[in-house]
Structure formats: C-alpha cells, structure tokens
Amino acid sequence: MRLFFVRHGLSSFNKKGLIQGRIDESYLTDEGYEQAKLTGSILNEIKFDQIYSSPLQRAAETAKEIEKCFKENYQIYYNKNLLEVDLHEWSGLTSKEIKSKYKDAYLIWKNDPEKLELKNKDNQTYKPIQDLFEQAKIFIQNLEEENKNKKNQNILIIAHNAILRCLILYLLNKPNKGFRKIRLDNASISIINISSTQTSLNSQIECLNQTSHLNQKIPKKIGDSRIILIRHGETNWNKEGRFQGQIDIPLNEIGKGQASKASHYLEEIEFTKAFSSSMKRPYETAKIILRNNTIKIEKIESLVEISHGLWEGKLEEEIKKIWPEMLKKWHEEPESITMPEGESIKQVSERAISAWNLICNSQQENDTTLLVAHDAVNKTLICHILGLSYADIWMIKQGNGGITVIDIFKNKNNVLSSLNITNHLGQIIDSTASGAL
C-alpha cells in the first residue's frame, strides 16, 4: 500500500497568519486553488484506488480541485479522523496573540506539543496533540483493515498540517518529540510505502514535503542555516544489486547523469561549504553537483559506507545461500547483527553522527552546506534527526541522487524540511535502482 499525503492549499487563515485548528471559517484562497491544480497535475500520472479528505472546507476544496485533474472520476471520502487539531480558544488568533495571552502554554506548544493542555468549551482539560495521535491511529487502523486483502493500493489523503504530521509519525512508531522535527508546506506531497505481515505493519518514507510541482524546487529555508544531504549517483553494482560497502566502485554513466541533473536542479543554490564521504562515488557526485562552484569539497573518512565485510561484491542470492539466517535478520532486525568481517549498523551510526555533529557545529548563520554520502550513512543520519533509532533504517528511503534538506537551528531541534526528492530524475515516485544494502 502506498499512501500519498497532501496538505491543503494556502488558506485565508494561512495568508493572514492565523491559527486555524478545527474551525471551518478558513477557506481556500486563489493561490490555494492554483496550488491544488498543480498538485493534481503532477499526481495525474498515478492511478489511485481511494481518495480521502478532511471534511473541513480548505481541505475538501483542495481535494475537489485535485480530483478534477485526473483522467478518471473518483469519489472523495470525507473522514472525520482527518480533521485538524482542536485548538479551541486559540483558533483565529495570531501566534503573537497566543504568545502574549497564553505564554506558558505557547512555550510548551513550540517545544513539546504533546504535553500541551488546553480547556475545551465545557472547561474540561484535554491534550490536543495526544488526542490527534489517537485520531491518526484510528484512521490508519481502519485503512489497514479495509485494504488487508488488497495489493499495491495507491491511496491519496488530503488533510491538514498537524493531522498529517501525526499520521506520518504514527507510521514511524512516534519518534520522541517528532512533531517539531518534520515540515509539511501547503499543497506539498509526502509518500509512505506500507507493507503488512501477519504480525506487523512496516512503513518506509519514500519522500517528505515535495514542493517542486509548486515551482519551488526545495522548501524555503526556515533555519539559521541548512544542509542539503544527497546520496551518490548510481554505480554498476547498484544496478546489478551487489553489496558494495567499502569497495570503491565509481559512478556509472547513469550515476553521472543523476549527479548532473541534481546539479541543474540545485543551480540556484549558493553553497557555502561542501563535504563528502572519502569514497569515489560520493566525491564524484559532489564534484559534478558543484561543477560551477569553486568551493573545496572536504572528504570525511567517517562518512564512508557500511562495511559489508565478506558480503561485499556479492548478490543477495549468493549471500542467502551462505548466510541465510544472518541475511534474514539484517532485513528484519538490522541492529542485531555484525556482518562477517564487517560492521554493525550501530558502528556506522556512531561514526556518521559524530561527523554530522562536527559539520553542524561548524555551521555559520545562513550557511548552505552540501553533504554527499551513502545509503546506510544517510539513513542513520536521518534516523538521528527524526529521533529514531539506527534500528529503524528501513523506514527511510534514499534513492541514488535523491535530495534531502535539513534546516539547522542553533537552540532547538533541527527540522527535516524535505526527504528524498527525486523529481529531477524523472517523476515523483522514486524509480532509481533499488541496489543492495
């Protein structure tokens, strides 16, 4: 099952800087309608099996406008579990007014919103974000039940900022303080792949907060500085599905083309620093991306790919014949194994995070830094940013040449502003080589 999450287009309250919450006075602006059309145009290439929307008018109008762009006619199912967070008295106020009138509560809202407590119309205390997570849980459980005997379903969900964050974070097992670590812009597209077993629901973020269809290649900067994290371009071993690890395989022609497309896509970005794994494939990718820039690329040894040890150079079928149980554990519990004569994912995570912290600490205000590394390394870094464990690497997708944007803040959590943008490589769905990891 593949879930496409779309936040509603720009609303009247968004435009005025007002908190919306669950009230239905906020409507879609002309710009919001145009954003919905652009979103519908890019999603037109997907055949959807179901479309769900919040019943609030700003989301419902977005859904209707998107649906008009499709070749087929779809029924839109309006679901109360997609309603936006209930912020009661805060709705209709500006952030400045809330900060002034509800100073302590506002600080909690900004720093740890799951702990926020408000009074409802009956003067009863409630926790709006905790309640919203429960709402998200019910929606996903119902969706899973409705689709348990179906395969390869594409489901479009149009709703609001907070409820979409809760849906995505619920599917990622609710990382600690995750609500403020992801970002969803108006009319952005996020995709999560879901596979079910008899005992569990497994999720993987394919992309987060894609805005390129809105004539905004990457989301606007919100931090003190930012890091653009990219996985290296394709190699022949990626294409063949061989485990590469620390064997220094260079880019193939497709990989050079992916790097070139990333360079063109990011040509308006003024990079101030650049870092790369010391291996050939990321360094060559970084050089191609920065071909019109004179800044030095600093190689970092601790960002090299995971050592697969004796698995390196082998296809998965070959590994399965010799180490079947270990390969099974690698796919199901990656944290539980150390590859024969290789590394554990814990070791990779520790050295990658150490390098990441050095890079973050070196950031000056308004720096835009390029960082090019590998599949496993990037996944452990993104898990770290989200508050996930290195055991959760399979929840993260990193395509060859995929672009991830992290906004860096001096005094609070960094924000994953987008993940695995691959539009520059052909389409919204990541179609790069699956490779081997």
Short mmCIF file of C-alpha atoms in Angstrom, two decimals:
data_model
loop_
_atom_site.label_atom_id
_atom_site.label_comp_id
_atom_site.label_asym_id
_atom_site.label_seq_id
_atom_site.Cartn_x
_atom_site.Cartn_y
_atom_site.Cartn_z
CA MET A 1 0.00 0.00 0.00
CA ARG A 2 1.33 3.41 -0.92
CA LEU A 3 -0.05 6.48 0.86
CA PHE A 4 0.17 9.93 -0.73
CA PHE A 5 -0.26 12.71 1.84
CA VAL A 6 -1.16 16.19 0.58
CA ARG A 7 -1.60 19.23 2.80
CA HIS A 8 -4.38 21.60 1.69
CA GLY A 9 -3.52 24.65 -0.41
CA LEU A 10 -2.93 28.12 1.02
CA SER A 11 -5.99 29.16 3.05
CA SER A 12 -7.34 32.53 4.11
CA PHE A 13 -6.09 31.97 7.67
CA ASN A 14 -2.66 30.84 6.40
CA LYS A 15 -2.43 34.07 4.43
CA LYS A 16 -3.34 36.19 7.46
CA GLY A 17 -1.06 34.26 9.81
CA LEU A 18 -3.94 32.99 11.95
CA ILE A 19 -4.13 29.68 13.81
CA GLN A 20 -6.80 27.52 12.18
CA GLY A 21 -7.30 24.38 14.20
CA ARG A 22 -10.62 22.64 13.77
CA ILE A 23 -12.85 25.63 12.98
CA ASP A 24 -14.21 25.77 9.43
CA GLU A 25 -14.08 29.52 8.76
CA SER A 26 -10.81 29.33 6.84
CA TYR A 27 -11.28 28.87 3.10
CA LEU A 28 -9.03 28.15 0.11
CA THR A 29 -7.50 31.26 -1.46
CA ASP A 30 -6.99 31.78 -5.20
CA GLU A 31 -3.35 30.83 -4.68
CA GLY A 32 -4.51 27.72 -2.79
CA TYR A 33 -6.71 26.70 -5.75
CA GLU A 34 -3.75 27.15 -8.10
CA GLN A 35 -1.55 25.03 -5.80
CA ALA A 36 -4.22 22.31 -5.81
CA LYS A 37 -4.30 22.33 -9.63
CA LEU A 38 -0.51 21.99 -9.79
CA THR A 39 -0.65 19.13 -7.30
CA GLY A 40 -3.38 17.42 -9.29
CA SER A 41 -1.35 17.77 -12.48
CA ILE A 42 1.70 16.01 -11.02
CA LEU A 43 -0.41 13.30 -9.37
CA ASN A 44 -2.31 12.68 -12.60
CA GLU A 45 0.31 10.08 -13.56
CA ILE A 46 -0.76 7.89 -10.59
CA LYS A 47 -3.79 5.59 -10.68
CA PHE A 48 -5.44 5.92 -7.28
CA ASP A 49 -7.65 3.33 -5.66
CA GLN A 50 -9.13 5.60 -2.98
CA ILE A 51 -9.18 9.30 -2.12
CA TYR A 52 -9.81 10.54 1.41
CA SER A 53 -10.16 14.11 2.62
CA SER A 54 -10.83 16.05 5.77
CA PRO A 55 -14.36 17.49 5.63
CA LEU A 56 -13.12 21.00 6.55
CA GLN A 57 -13.61 23.25 3.53
CA ARG A 58 -9.97 24.23 2.96
CA ALA A 59 -9.05 20.53 2.59
CA ALA A 60 -12.26 19.49 0.84
CA GLU A 61 -11.85 22.19 -1.82
CA THR A 62 -8.22 21.16 -2.32
CA ALA A 63 -9.34 17.56 -2.80
CA LYS A 64 -12.03 18.51 -5.32
CA GLU A 65 -9.60 20.64 -7.33
CA ILE A 66 -7.00 17.84 -7.37
CA GLU A 67 -9.59 15.26 -8.43
CA LYS A 68 -10.66 17.45 -11.38
CA CYS A 69 -7.16 17.00 -12.84
CA PHE A 70 -7.43 13.21 -13.02
CA LYS A 71 -8.34 11.28 -16.15
CA GLU A 72 -10.78 9.12 -14.19
CA ASN A 73 -13.60 10.28 -11.93
CA TYR A 74 -13.09 9.39 -8.28
CA GLN A 75 -15.34 9.51 -5.26
CA ILE A 76 -13.83 11.51 -2.41
CA TYR A 77 -14.46 10.02 1.02
CA TYR A 78 -14.68 12.67 3.75
CA ASN A 79 -13.41 11.27 7.02
CA LYS A 80 -13.74 12.90 10.46
CA ASN A 81 -10.49 11.27 11.55
CA LEU A 82 -8.71 13.64 9.14
CA LEU A 83 -10.00 16.75 10.93
CA GLU A 84 -7.31 19.19 12.05
CA VAL A 85 -6.15 19.50 15.66
CA ASP A 86 -8.68 21.07 18.03
CA LEU A 87 -7.04 24.18 19.50
CA HIS A 88 -10.33 25.67 20.77
CA GLU A 89 -9.73 29.24 22.01
CA TRP A 90 -6.51 29.59 20.04
CA SER A 91 -8.27 29.26 16.69
CA GLY A 92 -8.49 32.59 14.88
CA LEU A 93 -5.61 34.16 16.85
CA THR A 94 -2.14 35.03 15.62
CA SER A 95 0.91 33.34 17.14
CA LYS A 96 1.83 36.70 18.67
CA GLU A 97 -1.57 36.94 20.40
CA ILE A 98 -1.30 33.38 21.73
CA LYS A 99 2.23 34.02 22.97
CA SER A 100 1.02 37.10 24.82
CA LYS A 101 -2.18 35.63 26.27
CA TYR A 102 -1.05 32.04 26.95
CA LYS A 103 2.70 32.46 27.49
CA ASP A 104 3.47 29.19 29.32
CA ALA A 105 1.20 27.07 27.11
CA TYR A 106 2.69 28.65 23.99
CA LEU A 107 6.22 27.63 25.07
CA ILE A 108 5.01 24.04 25.54
CA TRP A 109 3.30 24.17 22.12
CA LYS A 110 6.53 25.25 20.47
CA ASN A 111 8.90 22.94 22.35
CA ASP A 112 6.97 19.80 23.30
CA PRO A 113 3.44 20.00 21.87
CA GLU A 114 2.41 16.51 23.04
CA LYS A 115 2.43 17.90 26.58
CA LEU A 116 0.18 20.85 25.73
CA GLU A 117 -3.03 21.01 27.79
CA LEU A 118 -5.99 23.25 26.92
CA LYS A 119 -9.56 23.70 28.19
CA ASN A 120 -12.45 22.77 25.91
CA LYS A 121 -15.83 24.53 25.69
CA ASP A 122 -17.02 22.53 28.75
CA ASN A 123 -13.95 23.69 30.71
CA GLN A 124 -12.51 20.17 30.64
CA THR A 125 -8.74 19.73 30.26
CA TYR A 126 -7.55 17.88 27.17
CA LYS A 127 -4.27 17.29 25.33
CA PRO A 128 -4.82 18.27 21.69
CA ILE A 129 -1.78 16.61 20.12
CA GLN A 130 -2.10 13.40 22.13
CA ASP A 131 -5.76 13.26 21.08
CA LEU A 132 -4.71 13.87 17.47
CA PHE A 133 -2.25 10.95 17.57
CA GLU A 134 -5.11 8.74 18.74
CA GLN A 135 -7.22 10.03 15.86
CA ALA A 136 -4.37 9.23 13.44
CA LYS A 137 -4.06 5.74 14.89
CA ILE A 138 -7.76 5.05 14.32
CA PHE A 139 -7.58 6.29 10.72
CA ILE A 140 -4.57 4.10 9.87
CA GLN A 141 -6.02 1.04 11.60
CA ASN A 142 -9.30 1.44 9.70
CA LEU A 143 -7.40 1.93 6.43
CA GLU A 144 -5.33 -1.17 7.07
CA GLU A 145 -8.45 -3.22 7.82
CA GLU A 146 -10.23 -2.02 4.67
CA ASN A 147 -7.23 -2.91 2.49
CA LYS A 148 -5.89 -6.05 4.19
CA ASN A 149 -6.79 -8.34 1.29
CA LYS A 150 -5.77 -5.91 -1.44
CA LYS A 151 -2.36 -5.43 -3.04
CA ASN A 152 -0.50 -2.42 -4.43
CA GLN A 153 -3.14 0.10 -3.41
CA ASN A 154 -2.44 3.80 -4.08
CA ILE A 155 -4.34 5.94 -1.59
CA LEU A 156 -4.50 9.75 -1.67
CA ILE A 157 -5.09 11.57 1.63
CA ILE A 158 -5.74 15.34 1.69
CA ALA A 159 -5.79 16.98 5.08
CA HIS A 160 -4.02 19.48 7.37
CA ASN A 161 -0.58 20.19 8.78
CA ALA A 162 -0.92 18.73 12.29
CA ILE A 163 -3.02 15.66 11.49
CA LEU A 164 -0.76 14.75 8.54
CA ARG A 165 2.30 15.04 10.79
CA CYS A 166 0.61 12.75 13.32
CA LEU A 167 -0.31 10.21 10.61
CA ILE A 168 3.26 10.14 9.28
CA LEU A 169 4.82 10.00 12.75
CA TYR A 170 2.41 7.28 13.88
CA LEU A 171 3.55 5.18 10.91
CA LEU A 172 7.14 5.76 12.09
CA ASN A 173 6.32 4.50 15.60
CA LYS A 174 6.10 8.02 17.05
CA PRO A 175 9.74 9.11 17.43
CA ASN A 176 10.41 11.18 20.55
CA LYS A 177 9.37 14.84 20.08
CA GLY A 178 8.95 14.14 16.36
CA PHE A 179 6.13 16.63 15.82
CA ARG A 180 8.51 19.57 15.51
CA LYS A 181 11.13 17.63 13.51
CA ILE A 182 9.23 17.39 10.23
CA ARG A 183 7.69 20.01 7.99
CA LEU A 184 4.72 19.99 5.62
CA ASP A 185 4.11 23.00 3.37
CA ASN A 186 0.80 23.91 1.74
CA ALA A 187 0.00 21.52 -1.15
CA SER A 188 3.19 19.53 -0.54
CA ILE A 189 3.31 15.82 -1.31
CA SER A 190 4.69 13.13 1.01
CA ILE A 191 4.68 9.40 0.25
CA ILE A 192 4.87 6.44 2.61
CA ASN A 193 5.09 2.82 1.49
CA ILE A 194 3.42 0.28 3.76
CA SER A 195 3.86 -3.48 3.78
CA SER A 196 1.95 -5.75 6.12
CA THR A 197 2.80 -9.09 7.69
CA GLN A 198 0.61 -11.18 9.97
CA THR A 199 2.18 -9.56 13.00
CA SER A 200 3.27 -6.08 11.95
CA LEU A 201 2.86 -3.03 9.74
CA ASN A 202 6.11 -1.86 8.15
CA SER A 203 6.44 1.69 6.87
CA GLN A 204 9.03 3.49 4.76
CA ILE A 205 9.09 7.19 3.92
CA GLU A 206 9.67 7.44 0.19
CA CYS A 207 9.59 11.24 0.18
CA LEU A 208 8.59 14.04 2.52
CA ASN A 209 7.35 17.56 1.73
CA GLN A 210 7.97 17.62 -2.02
CA THR A 211 7.21 21.10 -3.35
CA SER A 212 8.86 21.07 -6.79
CA HIS A 213 5.47 20.85 -8.54
CA LEU A 214 4.66 24.23 -6.95
CA ASN A 215 7.58 25.89 -8.78
CA GLN A 216 9.58 25.68 -5.58
CA LYS A 217 12.35 23.12 -6.08
CA ILE A 218 13.13 22.81 -2.40
CA PRO A 219 11.18 24.27 0.56
CA LYS A 220 12.05 27.78 1.70
CA LYS A 221 14.72 27.99 4.37
CA ILE A 222 13.40 28.26 7.94
CA GLY A 223 16.56 27.58 9.99
CA ASP A 224 19.66 29.54 10.92
CA SER A 225 21.46 27.51 8.23
CA ARG A 226 20.78 24.40 6.17
CA ILE A 227 22.40 21.19 4.98
CA ILE A 228 21.47 19.54 1.69
CA LEU A 229 22.13 15.81 2.01
CA ILE A 230 22.42 13.75 -1.17
CA ARG A 231 23.05 10.08 -1.84
CA HIS A 232 25.66 9.40 -4.52
CA GLY A 233 24.62 8.58 -8.08
CA GLU A 234 24.18 5.07 -9.42
CA THR A 235 27.04 2.59 -9.86
CA ASN A 236 27.10 -0.62 -11.87
CA TRP A 237 26.89 -2.57 -8.62
CA ASN A 238 23.77 -0.61 -7.59
CA LYS A 239 22.26 -1.57 -10.93
CA GLU A 240 23.23 -5.24 -10.52
CA GLY A 241 22.08 -5.39 -6.90
CA ARG A 242 25.54 -6.18 -5.50
CA PHE A 243 26.52 -5.26 -1.94
CA GLN A 244 29.14 -2.51 -2.36
CA GLY A 245 30.03 -1.44 1.14
CA GLN A 246 33.58 -0.11 1.24
CA ILE A 247 34.69 -1.42 -2.16
CA ASP A 248 35.38 1.80 -4.03
CA ILE A 249 33.11 1.43 -7.06
CA PRO A 250 32.86 4.59 -9.25
CA LEU A 251 29.71 6.10 -10.76
CA ASN A 252 28.40 4.62 -13.98
CA GLU A 253 27.04 6.80 -16.81
CA ILE A 254 23.54 6.81 -15.30
CA GLY A 255 25.04 7.90 -11.97
CA LYS A 256 26.96 10.74 -13.63
CA GLY A 257 23.72 11.78 -15.31
CA GLN A 258 21.89 11.74 -11.97
CA ALA A 259 24.56 13.96 -10.43
CA SER A 260 24.35 16.29 -13.41
CA LYS A 261 20.57 16.52 -13.06
CA ALA A 262 20.96 17.25 -9.34
CA SER A 263 23.46 19.98 -10.24
CA HIS A 264 20.99 21.56 -12.67
CA TYR A 265 18.14 21.21 -10.17
CA LEU A 266 20.16 22.97 -7.44
CA GLU A 267 21.83 25.55 -9.71
CA GLU A 268 20.16 28.47 -7.92
CA ILE A 269 21.51 27.35 -4.54
CA GLU A 270 24.57 29.22 -3.32
CA PHE A 271 26.53 26.58 -1.46
CA THR A 272 29.00 27.92 1.09
CA LYS A 273 30.56 24.59 2.16
CA ALA A 274 30.78 21.04 0.86
CA PHE A 275 31.56 17.69 2.48
CA SER A 276 31.70 14.19 1.07
CA SER A 277 32.48 10.64 2.10
CA SER A 278 36.08 9.93 1.09
CA MET A 279 34.96 7.24 -1.37
CA LYS A 280 34.89 7.75 -5.16
CA ARG A 281 31.16 7.56 -5.83
CA PRO A 282 30.02 10.33 -3.43
CA TYR A 283 33.06 12.52 -4.09
CA GLU A 284 32.50 12.31 -7.85
CA THR A 285 28.79 13.10 -7.31
CA ALA A 286 29.72 16.17 -5.24
CA LYS A 287 32.21 17.37 -7.87
CA ILE A 288 29.58 17.15 -10.63
CA ILE A 289 26.98 18.95 -8.49
CA LEU A 290 29.46 21.74 -7.76
CA ARG A 291 30.94 21.93 -11.28
CA ASN A 292 30.13 25.65 -11.49
CA ASN A 293 31.30 26.38 -7.94
CA THR A 294 34.86 26.87 -6.72
CA ILE A 295 34.38 25.80 -3.09
CA LYS A 296 36.55 22.98 -1.78
CA ILE A 297 34.95 19.60 -1.06
CA GLU A 298 36.21 18.26 2.26
CA LYS A 299 36.41 14.46 2.39
CA ILE A 300 35.35 12.80 5.65
CA GLU A 301 36.56 9.26 6.30
CA SER A 302 33.90 8.53 8.93
CA LEU A 303 31.15 9.01 6.31
CA VAL A 304 32.22 6.01 4.20
CA GLU A 305 29.59 3.36 3.55
CA ILE A 306 28.94 0.48 5.94
CA SER A 307 31.48 -2.33 5.67
CA HIS A 308 29.58 -5.39 4.48
CA GLY A 309 32.69 -7.49 5.06
CA LEU A 310 32.50 -10.84 3.27
CA TRP A 311 29.20 -9.84 1.66
CA GLU A 312 30.84 -7.18 -0.48
CA GLY A 313 30.75 -7.87 -4.19
CA LYS A 314 28.04 -10.50 -3.78
CA LEU A 315 24.42 -10.59 -4.93
CA GLU A 316 21.72 -11.16 -2.35
CA GLU A 317 21.00 -14.64 -3.74
CA GLU A 318 24.66 -15.57 -3.19
CA ILE A 319 24.61 -14.28 0.38
CA LYS A 320 21.36 -16.12 1.07
CA LYS A 321 22.99 -19.45 0.21
CA ILE A 322 25.85 -18.98 2.71
CA TRP A 323 24.33 -16.79 5.47
CA PRO A 324 20.53 -17.25 5.20
CA GLU A 325 19.69 -16.54 8.86
CA MET A 326 22.01 -13.55 9.08
CA LEU A 327 20.56 -12.03 5.89
CA LYS A 328 17.03 -12.55 7.25
CA LYS A 329 18.00 -10.79 10.49
CA TRP A 330 19.63 -7.96 8.51
CA HIS A 331 16.30 -7.33 6.79
CA GLU A 332 14.18 -7.73 9.93
CA GLU A 333 16.43 -6.65 12.84
CA PRO A 334 19.44 -4.83 11.32
CA GLU A 335 20.64 -3.74 14.75
CA SER A 336 21.08 -7.37 15.86
CA ILE A 337 23.94 -8.39 13.57
CA THR A 338 27.50 -7.54 12.68
CA MET A 339 28.33 -8.56 9.14
CA PRO A 340 31.05 -11.22 8.81
CA GLU A 341 34.37 -9.32 8.92
CA GLY A 342 32.30 -6.14 8.56
CA GLU A 343 30.44 -3.59 10.67
CA SER A 344 27.20 -3.32 12.60
CA ILE A 345 24.70 -0.57 11.82
CA LYS A 346 25.36 0.76 15.35
CA GLN A 347 29.01 1.35 14.47
CA VAL A 348 28.01 3.12 11.24
CA SER A 349 25.51 5.29 13.08
CA GLU A 350 28.01 6.32 15.76
CA ARG A 351 30.73 7.40 13.33
CA ALA A 352 28.24 9.09 10.96
CA ILE A 353 26.57 11.06 13.79
CA SER A 354 29.99 12.11 15.09
CA ALA A 355 30.80 13.55 11.63
CA TRP A 356 27.33 15.11 11.41
CA ASN A 357 27.77 16.89 14.75
CA LEU A 358 31.11 18.33 13.65
CA ILE A 359 29.51 19.64 10.45
CA CYS A 360 26.54 21.13 12.34
CA ASN A 361 28.83 22.77 14.89
CA SER A 362 30.82 24.36 12.05
CA GLN A 363 27.73 25.93 10.50
CA GLN A 364 27.67 29.71 10.39
CA GLU A 365 24.47 31.69 10.10
CA ASN A 366 22.99 31.42 6.57
CA ASP A 367 25.41 28.66 5.52
CA THR A 368 24.08 26.27 2.90
CA THR A 369 26.17 23.12 3.01
CA LEU A 370 26.31 20.24 0.56
CA LEU A 371 26.87 16.78 2.04
CA VAL A 372 27.12 13.70 -0.20
CA ALA A 373 27.33 10.21 1.27
CA HIS A 374 25.84 6.71 1.05
CA ASP A 375 22.60 4.81 1.58
CA ALA A 376 23.27 3.38 5.06
CA VAL A 377 25.09 6.51 6.26
CA ASN A 378 22.31 8.84 5.11
CA LYS A 379 19.65 6.61 6.65
CA THR A 380 21.35 6.60 10.06
CA LEU A 381 21.70 10.40 9.92
CA ILE A 382 18.03 10.88 9.05
CA CYS A 383 17.00 8.47 11.82
CA HIS A 384 19.10 10.57 14.20
CA ILE A 385 17.47 13.83 13.04
CA LEU A 386 13.97 12.37 13.46
CA GLY A 387 14.68 10.84 16.86
CA LEU A 388 14.51 7.28 15.54
CA SER A 389 16.96 4.50 16.41
CA TYR A 390 19.57 3.20 13.96
CA ALA A 391 17.46 0.02 14.14
CA ASP A 392 14.86 1.89 12.06
CA ILE A 393 16.95 2.42 8.90
CA TRP A 394 14.46 0.51 6.73
CA MET A 395 11.89 3.23 7.47
CA ILE A 396 13.93 5.67 5.36
CA LYS A 397 14.25 5.68 1.55
CA GLN A 398 17.35 7.13 -0.10
CA GLY A 399 17.45 6.89 -3.88
CA ASN A 400 20.61 7.44 -5.93
CA GLY A 401 20.83 11.20 -6.49
CA GLY A 402 17.93 11.82 -4.07
CA ILE A 403 17.93 15.20 -2.31
CA THR A 404 17.15 15.68 1.40
CA VAL A 405 17.02 19.10 3.08
CA ILE A 406 17.66 19.71 6.78
CA ASP A 407 17.20 23.12 8.36
CA ILE A 408 19.67 23.67 11.19
CA PHE A 409 18.79 25.68 14.30
CA LYS A 410 21.20 26.89 16.97
CA ASN A 411 18.98 26.44 20.00
CA LYS A 412 16.35 23.84 19.11
CA ASN A 413 15.78 20.64 17.16
CA ASN A 414 16.79 20.56 13.53
CA VAL A 415 13.95 20.09 11.04
CA LEU A 416 13.71 17.63 8.17
CA SER A 417 12.32 20.05 5.59
CA SER A 418 12.18 17.51 2.78
CA LEU A 419 13.35 13.96 2.15
CA ASN A 420 14.43 12.07 -0.96
CA ILE A 421 13.36 14.50 -3.67
CA THR A 422 13.75 12.65 -6.98
CA ASN A 423 11.60 14.75 -9.34
CA HIS A 424 14.72 15.91 -11.15
CA LEU A 425 15.37 12.27 -12.06
CA GLY A 426 12.05 11.73 -13.82
CA GLN A 427 9.00 11.51 -11.61
CA ILE A 428 7.56 11.99 -8.15
CA ILE A 429 7.89 8.28 -7.29
CA ASP A 430 11.49 7.21 -6.69
CA SER A 431 12.38 4.98 -9.64
CA THR A 432 16.14 4.80 -9.02
CA ALA A 433 17.87 1.41 -8.76
CA SER A 434 16.93 -0.48 -5.60
CA GLY A 435 20.53 -1.72 -5.30
CA ALA A 436 21.57 -3.76 -2.27
CA LEU A 437 22.04 -2.79 1.35
#
